[in-house]
CSV table of C-alpha atoms in Angstrom, one decimal:
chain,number,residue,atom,x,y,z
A,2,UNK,CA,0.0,0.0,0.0
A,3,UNK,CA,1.2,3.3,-0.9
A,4,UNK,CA,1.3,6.1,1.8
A,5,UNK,CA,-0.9,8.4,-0.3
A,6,UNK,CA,-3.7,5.5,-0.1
A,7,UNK,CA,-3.0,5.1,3.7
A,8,UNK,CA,-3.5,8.3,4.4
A,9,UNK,CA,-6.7,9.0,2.5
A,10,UNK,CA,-8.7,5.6,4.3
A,11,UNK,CA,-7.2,7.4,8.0
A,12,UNK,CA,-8.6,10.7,6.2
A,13,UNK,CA,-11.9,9.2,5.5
A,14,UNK,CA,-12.2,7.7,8.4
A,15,UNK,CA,-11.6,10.7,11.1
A,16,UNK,CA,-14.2,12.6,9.0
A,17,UNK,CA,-16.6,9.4,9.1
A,18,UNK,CA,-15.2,9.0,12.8
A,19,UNK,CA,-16.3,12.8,13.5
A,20,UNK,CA,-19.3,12.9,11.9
A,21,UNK,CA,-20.8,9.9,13.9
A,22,UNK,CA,-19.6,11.6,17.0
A,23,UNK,CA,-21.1,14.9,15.8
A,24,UNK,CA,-24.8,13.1,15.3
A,25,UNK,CA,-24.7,11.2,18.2
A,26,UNK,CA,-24.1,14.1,21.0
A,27,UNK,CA,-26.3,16.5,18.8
A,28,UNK,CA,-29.6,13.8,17.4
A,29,UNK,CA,-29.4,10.7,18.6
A,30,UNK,CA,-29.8,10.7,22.0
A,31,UNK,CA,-32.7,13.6,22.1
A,32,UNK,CA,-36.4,13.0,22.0
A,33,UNK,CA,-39.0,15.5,21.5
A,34,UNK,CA,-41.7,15.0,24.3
A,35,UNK,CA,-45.6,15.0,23.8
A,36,UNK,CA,-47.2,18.0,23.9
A,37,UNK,CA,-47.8,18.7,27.5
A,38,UNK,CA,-51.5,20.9,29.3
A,39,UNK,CA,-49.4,21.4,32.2
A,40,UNK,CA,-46.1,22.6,33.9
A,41,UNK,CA,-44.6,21.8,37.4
A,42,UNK,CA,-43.6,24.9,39.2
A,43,UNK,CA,-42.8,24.8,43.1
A,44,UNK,CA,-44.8,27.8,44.7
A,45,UNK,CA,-42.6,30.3,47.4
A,46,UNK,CA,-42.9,28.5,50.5
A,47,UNK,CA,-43.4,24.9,49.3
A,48,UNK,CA,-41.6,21.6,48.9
A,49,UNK,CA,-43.8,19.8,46.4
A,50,UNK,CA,-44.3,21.6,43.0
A,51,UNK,CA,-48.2,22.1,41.7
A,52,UNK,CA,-49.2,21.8,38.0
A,53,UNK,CA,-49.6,24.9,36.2
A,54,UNK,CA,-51.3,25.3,33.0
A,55,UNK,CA,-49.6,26.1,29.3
A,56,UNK,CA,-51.5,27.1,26.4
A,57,UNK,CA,-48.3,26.0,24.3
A,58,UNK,CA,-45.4,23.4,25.1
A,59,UNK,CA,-42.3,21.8,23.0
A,60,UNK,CA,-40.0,19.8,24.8
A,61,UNK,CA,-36.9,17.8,24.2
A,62,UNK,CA,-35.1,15.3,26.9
A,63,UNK,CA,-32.5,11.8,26.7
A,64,UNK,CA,-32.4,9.4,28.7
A,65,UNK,CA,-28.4,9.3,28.5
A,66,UNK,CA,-28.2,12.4,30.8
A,67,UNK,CA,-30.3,13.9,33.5
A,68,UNK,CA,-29.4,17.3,32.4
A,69,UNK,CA,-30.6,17.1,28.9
A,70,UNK,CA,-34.0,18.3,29.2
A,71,UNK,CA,-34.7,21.5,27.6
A,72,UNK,CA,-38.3,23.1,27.2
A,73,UNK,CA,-40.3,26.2,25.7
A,74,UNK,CA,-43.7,27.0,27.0
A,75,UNK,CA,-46.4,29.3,27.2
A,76,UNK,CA,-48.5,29.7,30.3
A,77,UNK,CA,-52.6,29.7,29.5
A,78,UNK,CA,-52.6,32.4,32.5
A,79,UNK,CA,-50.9,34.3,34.2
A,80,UNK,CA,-50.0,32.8,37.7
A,81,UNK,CA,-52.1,33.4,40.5
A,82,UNK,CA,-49.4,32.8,43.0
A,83,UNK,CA,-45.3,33.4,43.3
A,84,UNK,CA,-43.2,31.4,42.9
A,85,UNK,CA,-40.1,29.9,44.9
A,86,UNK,CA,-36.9,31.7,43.0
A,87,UNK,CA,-34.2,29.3,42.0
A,88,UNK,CA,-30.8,30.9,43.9
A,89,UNK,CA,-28.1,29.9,40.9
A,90,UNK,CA,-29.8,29.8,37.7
A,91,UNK,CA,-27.6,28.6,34.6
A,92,UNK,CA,-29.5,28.1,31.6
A,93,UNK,CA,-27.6,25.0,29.5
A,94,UNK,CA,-27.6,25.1,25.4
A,95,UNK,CA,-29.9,23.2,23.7
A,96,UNK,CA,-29.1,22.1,19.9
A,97,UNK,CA,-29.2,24.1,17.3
A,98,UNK,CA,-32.5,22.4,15.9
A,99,UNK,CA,-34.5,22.8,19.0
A,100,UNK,CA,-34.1,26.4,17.8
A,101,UNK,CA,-37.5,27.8,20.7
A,102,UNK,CA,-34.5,27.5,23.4
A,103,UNK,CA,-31.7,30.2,23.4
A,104,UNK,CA,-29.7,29.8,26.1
A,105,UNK,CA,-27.9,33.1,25.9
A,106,UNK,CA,-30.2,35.1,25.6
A,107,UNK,CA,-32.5,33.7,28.3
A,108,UNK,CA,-29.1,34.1,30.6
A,109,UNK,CA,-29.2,37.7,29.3
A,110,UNK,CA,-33.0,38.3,30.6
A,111,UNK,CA,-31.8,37.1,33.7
A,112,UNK,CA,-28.8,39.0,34.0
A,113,UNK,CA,-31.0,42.4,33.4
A,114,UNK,CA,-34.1,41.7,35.5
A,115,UNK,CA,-36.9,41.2,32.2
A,116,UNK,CA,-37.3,37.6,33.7
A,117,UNK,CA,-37.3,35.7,36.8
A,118,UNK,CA,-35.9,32.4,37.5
A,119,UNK,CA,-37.8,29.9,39.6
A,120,UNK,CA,-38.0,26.3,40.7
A,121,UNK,CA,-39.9,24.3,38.9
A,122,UNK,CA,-39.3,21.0,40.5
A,123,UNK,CA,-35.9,20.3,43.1
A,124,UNK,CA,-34.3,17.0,43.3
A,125,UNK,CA,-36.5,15.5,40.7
A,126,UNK,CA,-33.3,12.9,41.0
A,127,UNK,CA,-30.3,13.4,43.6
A,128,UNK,CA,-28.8,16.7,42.6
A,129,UNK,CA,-30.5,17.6,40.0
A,130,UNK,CA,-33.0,20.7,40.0
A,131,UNK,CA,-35.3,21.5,37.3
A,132,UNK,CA,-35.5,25.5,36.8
A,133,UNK,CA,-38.0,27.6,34.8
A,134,UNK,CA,-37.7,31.2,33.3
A,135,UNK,CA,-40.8,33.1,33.2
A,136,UNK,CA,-41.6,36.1,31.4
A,137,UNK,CA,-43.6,38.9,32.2
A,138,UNK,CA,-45.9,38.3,28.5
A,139,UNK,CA,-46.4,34.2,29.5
A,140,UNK,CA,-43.3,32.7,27.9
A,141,UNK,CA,-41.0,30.3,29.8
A,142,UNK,CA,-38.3,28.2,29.5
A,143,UNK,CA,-37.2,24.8,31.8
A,144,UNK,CA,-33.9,23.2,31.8
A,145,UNK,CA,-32.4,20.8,34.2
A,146,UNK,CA,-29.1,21.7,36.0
A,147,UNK,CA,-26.8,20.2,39.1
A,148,UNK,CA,-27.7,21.3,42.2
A,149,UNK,CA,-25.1,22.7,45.2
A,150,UNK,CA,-26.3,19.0,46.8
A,151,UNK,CA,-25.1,17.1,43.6
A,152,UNK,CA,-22.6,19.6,42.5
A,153,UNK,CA,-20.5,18.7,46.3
A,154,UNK,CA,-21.5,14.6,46.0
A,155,UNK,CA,-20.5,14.2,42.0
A,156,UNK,CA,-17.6,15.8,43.0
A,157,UNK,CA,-16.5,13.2,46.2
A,158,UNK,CA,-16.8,16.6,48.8
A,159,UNK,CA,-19.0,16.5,52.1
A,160,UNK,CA,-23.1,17.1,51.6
A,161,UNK,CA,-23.8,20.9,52.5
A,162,UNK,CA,-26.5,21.2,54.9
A,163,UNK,CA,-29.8,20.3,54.6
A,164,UNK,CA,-29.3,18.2,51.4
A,165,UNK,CA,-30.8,14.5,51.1
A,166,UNK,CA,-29.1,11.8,51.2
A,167,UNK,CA,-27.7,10.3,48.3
A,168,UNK,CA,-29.0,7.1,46.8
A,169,UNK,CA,-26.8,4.3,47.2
């Protein structure tokens, strides 16, 4: 075999190598979820989240990560109650093709005060918080993120105070 040949199949095969890795962390793994009548948001002073209803909803989530959920919705009302504030809100991207969820510039929203961040649901597994952005007009957006709880257990440290234990 010639080196010229030998070079083009390791070539061909980073860019098929590349490609596959490219689809799988970007397609493969998401699924859109069924349109949805209600939201879980956790009101200011409880544990347990209530269902709140949404006029519009598109959703995506994998089961290979617990942080993979991403979600656009509208609420049908506007809320009758408040709502507990989420202390360390970090919205995640989403792919490019679940083009309703813009990560940036929810996180910029946030930054200037057009849109508050709540809980919509804590520890829905160890760790793992799922938060919601509402707007003033009825938009929102969800996403799930590590908690301090699983932030200090994923990385081998002491539970803070107050946090769960872990499953074993």
């Amino acid at each position: 075999m010639s080196g010229r040949l030998v070079g083009i199949v390791l070539l061909a095969a980073a860019l098929i190598g590349g490609a596959a890795m490219y689809w799988l962390q970007v397609h493969a793994f998401y699924e859109r979820l069924p349109a949805q009548t209600h939201v879980a948001l956790t009101p200011a002073g409880a544990v347990a989240p209530v269902a709140v209803p949404v006029a519009a909803f598109e959703g995506i989530d994998s089961d290979s990560s617990p942080i993979r959920y991403r979600a656009c919705f509208t609420l049908a009302a506007p809320p009758v109650q408040a709502f507990a504030p989420h202390p360390d809100p970090t919205p995640l991207n989403a792919p490019r093709w679940f083009s309703c969820f813009d990560a940036r510039a929810i996180g910029a929203a946030l930054a200037e005060g057009r849109a508050q961040a709540v809980l919509a649901e804590g520890n829905i597994r160890f760790g793992i918080d799922r938060v919601a952005v509402l707007f003033p007009d009825g938009r929102g957006y969800a996403w799930t993120q590590i908690n301090r709880c699983g932030q200090a257990h994923f990385d081998g440290n002491p539970l803070p105070p107050g946090c769960p234990p872990p499953p074993s």
